[in-house]
């Protein structure tokens, strides 16, 4: 492996180490990294609590702030233990709106395993967040192989601090993730940790032929194989995914269309709502429901995305089959 295990100060009372070991066991049991168990070592080594010096948990009427500098030792203990729960952690709020978070670790493990990295790969991460995901990548591949980008300078600055505290130094760039980082290209892998509604063409142009792009789209995770700067194609993973939208040049889709006339069972079904996000502008909800029922309520992995030149479309089962829809812009 090209990564490293940096020297760090011992963790007080071993609480963080034991909590991290428990998290690794939980992810192990979930099977998230079964396809690439080398990621187990990265999650066992990288201290998540250093990337979330404070975070917010939902309570009745709003959020409660937990932080590592609390004068109350019991509060500090709750902060450490909570940092290693297998749950997303809200890290930035503005007027009650979630701006940034640290993703659920088991979902991160799913995504990293699906990225299929190899030693020597150069990886671009879109959405620096806390820096934790970049640290996992740097541990596996080495600092010089990892680039992470975010539009918000406050986020990139705090990510740099967190990474340095944990002993990692990947390249952290402040900029519009939709434009990629051309000065660091080409990349073997691109992974986005923020939701998009279309595939930025800059990412294809900055990928090596045969490279992989993994990104949240709608409420799923699409894995694309890049043929060249004008063509990429792939299928969704089975897992649902809900991420903060990318800020910058590409907007998110927002809520699905009005569902009048659609049975309640379908309205409340995550897989039906996923289909709605892919077919918006092409099928009305009633047409989408008829298709969904006819095709046996298909799972996410039956859907895919094709990018070819200026055209981009979602499809069910076959990119050239009867069920294909241009992605909403």
JSON list of C-alpha atoms in Angstrom, two decimals, residues 223-319:
[
{"chain": "A", "resi": 223, "resn": "UNK", "atom": "CA", "xyz": [-20.71, 4.35, -10.62]},
{"chain": "A", "resi": 224, "resn": "UNK", "atom": "CA", "xyz": [-19.59, 5.38, -14.12]},
{"chain": "A", "resi": 225, "resn": "UNK", "atom": "CA", "xyz": [-16.76, 3.93, -16.17]},
{"chain": "A", "resi": 226, "resn": "UNK", "atom": "CA", "xyz": [-15.16, 6.60, -18.35]},
{"chain": "A", "resi": 227, "resn": "UNK", "atom": "CA", "xyz": [-14.35, 5.62, -21.94]},
{"chain": "A", "resi": 228, "resn": "UNK", "atom": "CA", "xyz": [-13.09, 9.04, -22.99]},
{"chain": "A", "resi": 229, "resn": "UNK", "atom": "CA", "xyz": [-13.78, 12.74, -22.46]},
{"chain": "A", "resi": 230, "resn": "UNK", "atom": "CA", "xyz": [-17.17, 12.41, -24.15]},
{"chain": "A", "resi": 231, "resn": "UNK", "atom": "CA", "xyz": [-18.49, 9.06, -22.98]},
{"chain": "A", "resi": 232, "resn": "UNK", "atom": "CA", "xyz": [-19.17, 7.36, -19.64]},
{"chain": "A", "resi": 233, "resn": "UNK", "atom": "CA", "xyz": [-21.70, 4.79, -18.52]},
{"chain": "A", "resi": 234, "resn": "UNK", "atom": "CA", "xyz": [-22.62, 2.77, -15.45]},
{"chain": "A", "resi": 235, "resn": "UNK", "atom": "CA", "xyz": [-25.21, 1.52, -13.01]},
{"chain": "A", "resi": 236, "resn": "UNK", "atom": "CA", "xyz": [-26.44, 2.59, -9.60]},
{"chain": "A", "resi": 237, "resn": "UNK", "atom": "CA", "xyz": [-25.40, 0.82, -6.42]},
{"chain": "A", "resi": 238, "resn": "UNK", "atom": "CA", "xyz": [-28.15, -0.87, -4.42]},
{"chain": "A", "resi": 239, "resn": "UNK", "atom": "CA", "xyz": [-27.94, 1.49, -1.47]},
{"chain": "A", "resi": 240, "resn": "UNK", "atom": "CA", "xyz": [-29.96, 4.70, -1.01]},
{"chain": "A", "resi": 241, "resn": "UNK", "atom": "CA", "xyz": [-27.94, 7.86, -0.38]},
{"chain": "A", "resi": 242, "resn": "UNK", "atom": "CA", "xyz": [-28.92, 11.34, 0.78]},
{"chain": "A", "resi": 243, "resn": "UNK", "atom": "CA", "xyz": [-26.24, 14.01, 0.59]},
{"chain": "A", "resi": 244, "resn": "UNK", "atom": "CA", "xyz": [-26.04, 17.78, 0.92]},
{"chain": "A", "resi": 245, "resn": "UNK", "atom": "CA", "xyz": [-26.28, 19.27, -2.62]},
{"chain": "A", "resi": 246, "resn": "UNK", "atom": "CA", "xyz": [-23.17, 20.53, -4.42]},
{"chain": "A", "resi": 247, "resn": "UNK", "atom": "CA", "xyz": [-22.83, 24.30, -4.11]},
{"chain": "A", "resi": 248, "resn": "UNK", "atom": "CA", "xyz": [-21.64, 26.14, -7.18]},
{"chain": "A", "resi": 249, "resn": "UNK", "atom": "CA", "xyz": [-22.41, 25.67, -10.85]},
{"chain": "A", "resi": 250, "resn": "UNK", "atom": "CA", "xyz": [-24.89, 22.77, -10.62]},
{"chain": "A", "resi": 251, "resn": "UNK", "atom": "CA", "xyz": [-28.14, 22.93, -8.71]},
{"chain": "A", "resi": 252, "resn": "UNK", "atom": "CA", "xyz": [-30.02, 20.07, -7.07]},
{"chain": "A", "resi": 253, "resn": "UNK", "atom": "CA", "xyz": [-33.42, 18.80, -8.16]},
{"chain": "A", "resi": 254, "resn": "UNK", "atom": "CA", "xyz": [-35.27, 19.49, -4.94]},
{"chain": "A", "resi": 255, "resn": "UNK", "atom": "CA", "xyz": [-38.43, 17.62, -4.00]},
{"chain": "A", "resi": 256, "resn": "UNK", "atom": "CA", "xyz": [-40.11, 15.11, -6.36]},
{"chain": "A", "resi": 257, "resn": "UNK", "atom": "CA", "xyz": [-43.17, 16.13, -8.33]},
{"chain": "A", "resi": 258, "resn": "UNK", "atom": "CA", "xyz": [-46.69, 16.33, -6.84]},
{"chain": "A", "resi": 259, "resn": "UNK", "atom": "CA", "xyz": [-48.04, 12.82, -6.35]},
{"chain": "A", "resi": 260, "resn": "UNK", "atom": "CA", "xyz": [-51.80, 13.31, -6.66]},
{"chain": "A", "resi": 261, "resn": "UNK", "atom": "CA", "xyz": [-53.49, 10.13, -7.88]},
{"chain": "A", "resi": 262, "resn": "UNK", "atom": "CA", "xyz": [-50.58, 7.88, -6.91]},
{"chain": "A", "resi": 263, "resn": "UNK", "atom": "CA", "xyz": [-51.44, 5.23, -4.26]},
{"chain": "A", "resi": 264, "resn": "UNK", "atom": "CA", "xyz": [-50.09, 5.96, -0.80]},
{"chain": "A", "resi": 265, "resn": "UNK", "atom": "CA", "xyz": [-48.05, 2.75, -0.78]},
{"chain": "A", "resi": 266, "resn": "UNK", "atom": "CA", "xyz": [-46.06, 4.02, -3.77]},
{"chain": "A", "resi": 267, "resn": "UNK", "atom": "CA", "xyz": [-45.88, 7.63, -2.55]},
{"chain": "A", "resi": 268, "resn": "UNK", "atom": "CA", "xyz": [-44.10, 6.46, 0.60]},
{"chain": "A", "resi": 269, "resn": "UNK", "atom": "CA", "xyz": [-41.82, 3.98, -1.16]},
{"chain": "A", "resi": 270, "resn": "UNK", "atom": "CA", "xyz": [-38.19, 5.10, -1.46]},
{"chain": "A", "resi": 271, "resn": "UNK", "atom": "CA", "xyz": [-37.68, 3.16, -4.72]},
{"chain": "A", "resi": 272, "resn": "UNK", "atom": "CA", "xyz": [-40.67, 4.83, -6.37]},
{"chain": "A", "resi": 273, "resn": "UNK", "atom": "CA", "xyz": [-39.48, 8.26, -5.35]},
{"chain": "A", "resi": 274, "resn": "UNK", "atom": "CA", "xyz": [-36.06, 7.37, -6.76]},
{"chain": "A", "resi": 275, "resn": "UNK", "atom": "CA", "xyz": [-37.70, 6.59, -10.12]},
{"chain": "A", "resi": 276, "resn": "UNK", "atom": "CA", "xyz": [-39.48, 9.96, -9.96]},
{"chain": "A", "resi": 277, "resn": "UNK", "atom": "CA", "xyz": [-36.17, 11.80, -9.67]},
{"chain": "A", "resi": 278, "resn": "UNK", "atom": "CA", "xyz": [-34.83, 10.03, -12.77]},
{"chain": "A", "resi": 279, "resn": "UNK", "atom": "CA", "xyz": [-37.93, 10.56, -14.92]},
{"chain": "A", "resi": 280, "resn": "UNK", "atom": "CA", "xyz": [-38.85, 14.12, -13.97]},
{"chain": "A", "resi": 281, "resn": "UNK", "atom": "CA", "xyz": [-39.71, 16.07, -17.10]},
{"chain": "A", "resi": 282, "resn": "UNK", "atom": "CA", "xyz": [-40.29, 12.84, -19.07]},
{"chain": "A", "resi": 283, "resn": "UNK", "atom": "CA", "xyz": [-43.01, 10.98, -17.15]},
{"chain": "A", "resi": 284, "resn": "UNK", "atom": "CA", "xyz": [-45.72, 12.36, -14.93]},
{"chain": "A", "resi": 285, "resn": "UNK", "atom": "CA", "xyz": [-46.12, 10.59, -11.56]},
{"chain": "A", "resi": 286, "resn": "UNK", "atom": "CA", "xyz": [-49.01, 8.45, -12.78]},
{"chain": "A", "resi": 287, "resn": "UNK", "atom": "CA", "xyz": [-47.02, 7.23, -15.79]},
{"chain": "A", "resi": 288, "resn": "UNK", "atom": "CA", "xyz": [-44.03, 6.57, -13.56]},
{"chain": "A", "resi": 289, "resn": "UNK", "atom": "CA", "xyz": [-46.21, 4.58, -11.18]},
{"chain": "A", "resi": 290, "resn": "UNK", "atom": "CA", "xyz": [-47.60, 2.44, -14.00]},
{"chain": "A", "resi": 291, "resn": "UNK", "atom": "CA", "xyz": [-44.07, 1.66, -15.17]},
{"chain": "A", "resi": 292, "resn": "UNK", "atom": "CA", "xyz": [-42.91, 0.94, -11.63]},
{"chain": "A", "resi": 293, "resn": "UNK", "atom": "CA", "xyz": [-45.71, -1.56, -11.06]},
{"chain": "A", "resi": 294, "resn": "UNK", "atom": "CA", "xyz": [-45.30, -3.16, -14.50]},
{"chain": "A", "resi": 295, "resn": "UNK", "atom": "CA", "xyz": [-41.55, -3.70, -13.97]},
{"chain": "A", "resi": 296, "resn": "UNK", "atom": "CA", "xyz": [-41.92, -5.22, -10.51]},
{"chain": "A", "resi": 297, "resn": "UNK", "atom": "CA", "xyz": [-40.86, -2.23, -8.38]},
{"chain": "A", "resi": 298, "resn": "UNK", "atom": "CA", "xyz": [-37.24, -2.34, -9.62]},
{"chain": "A", "resi": 299, "resn": "UNK", "atom": "CA", "xyz": [-34.29, -1.96, -7.27]},
{"chain": "A", "resi": 300, "resn": "UNK", "atom": "CA", "xyz": [-31.74, 0.82, -7.80]},
{"chain": "A", "resi": 301, "resn": "UNK", "atom": "CA", "xyz": [-29.14, -1.46, -9.40]},
{"chain": "A", "resi": 302, "resn": "UNK", "atom": "CA", "xyz": [-31.42, -2.02, -12.43]},
{"chain": "A", "resi": 303, "resn": "UNK", "atom": "CA", "xyz": [-31.04, 1.67, -13.33]},
{"chain": "A", "resi": 304, "resn": "UNK", "atom": "CA", "xyz": [-28.09, 3.33, -14.99]},
{"chain": "A", "resi": 305, "resn": "UNK", "atom": "CA", "xyz": [-26.77, 6.53, -16.55]},
{"chain": "A", "resi": 306, "resn": "UNK", "atom": "CA", "xyz": [-25.15, 7.13, -19.93]},
{"chain": "A", "resi": 307, "resn": "UNK", "atom": "CA", "xyz": [-23.22, 10.27, -20.88]},
{"chain": "A", "resi": 308, "resn": "UNK", "atom": "CA", "xyz": [-22.45, 10.64, -24.57]},
{"chain": "A", "resi": 309, "resn": "UNK", "atom": "CA", "xyz": [-21.34, 14.00, -25.92]},
{"chain": "A", "resi": 310, "resn": "UNK", "atom": "CA", "xyz": [-23.89, 16.61, -24.93]},
{"chain": "A", "resi": 311, "resn": "UNK", "atom": "CA", "xyz": [-26.53, 14.00, -24.12]},
{"chain": "A", "resi": 312, "resn": "UNK", "atom": "CA", "xyz": [-27.11, 12.35, -20.77]},
{"chain": "A", "resi": 313, "resn": "UNK", "atom": "CA", "xyz": [-29.88, 9.92, -19.93]},
{"chain": "A", "resi": 314, "resn": "UNK", "atom": "CA", "xyz": [-31.10, 7.52, -17.27]},
{"chain": "A", "resi": 315, "resn": "UNK", "atom": "CA", "xyz": [-32.33, 4.07, -18.18]},
{"chain": "A", "resi": 316, "resn": "UNK", "atom": "CA", "xyz": [-33.85, 0.90, -16.79]},
{"chain": "A", "resi": 317, "resn": "UNK", "atom": "CA", "xyz": [-32.03, -2.37, -17.55]},
{"chain": "A", "resi": 318, "resn": "UNK", "atom": "CA", "xyz": [-30.59, -1.36, -20.95]},
{"chain": "A", "resi": 319, "resn": "UNK", "atom": "CA", "xyz": [-29.10, 1.99, -22.05]}
]
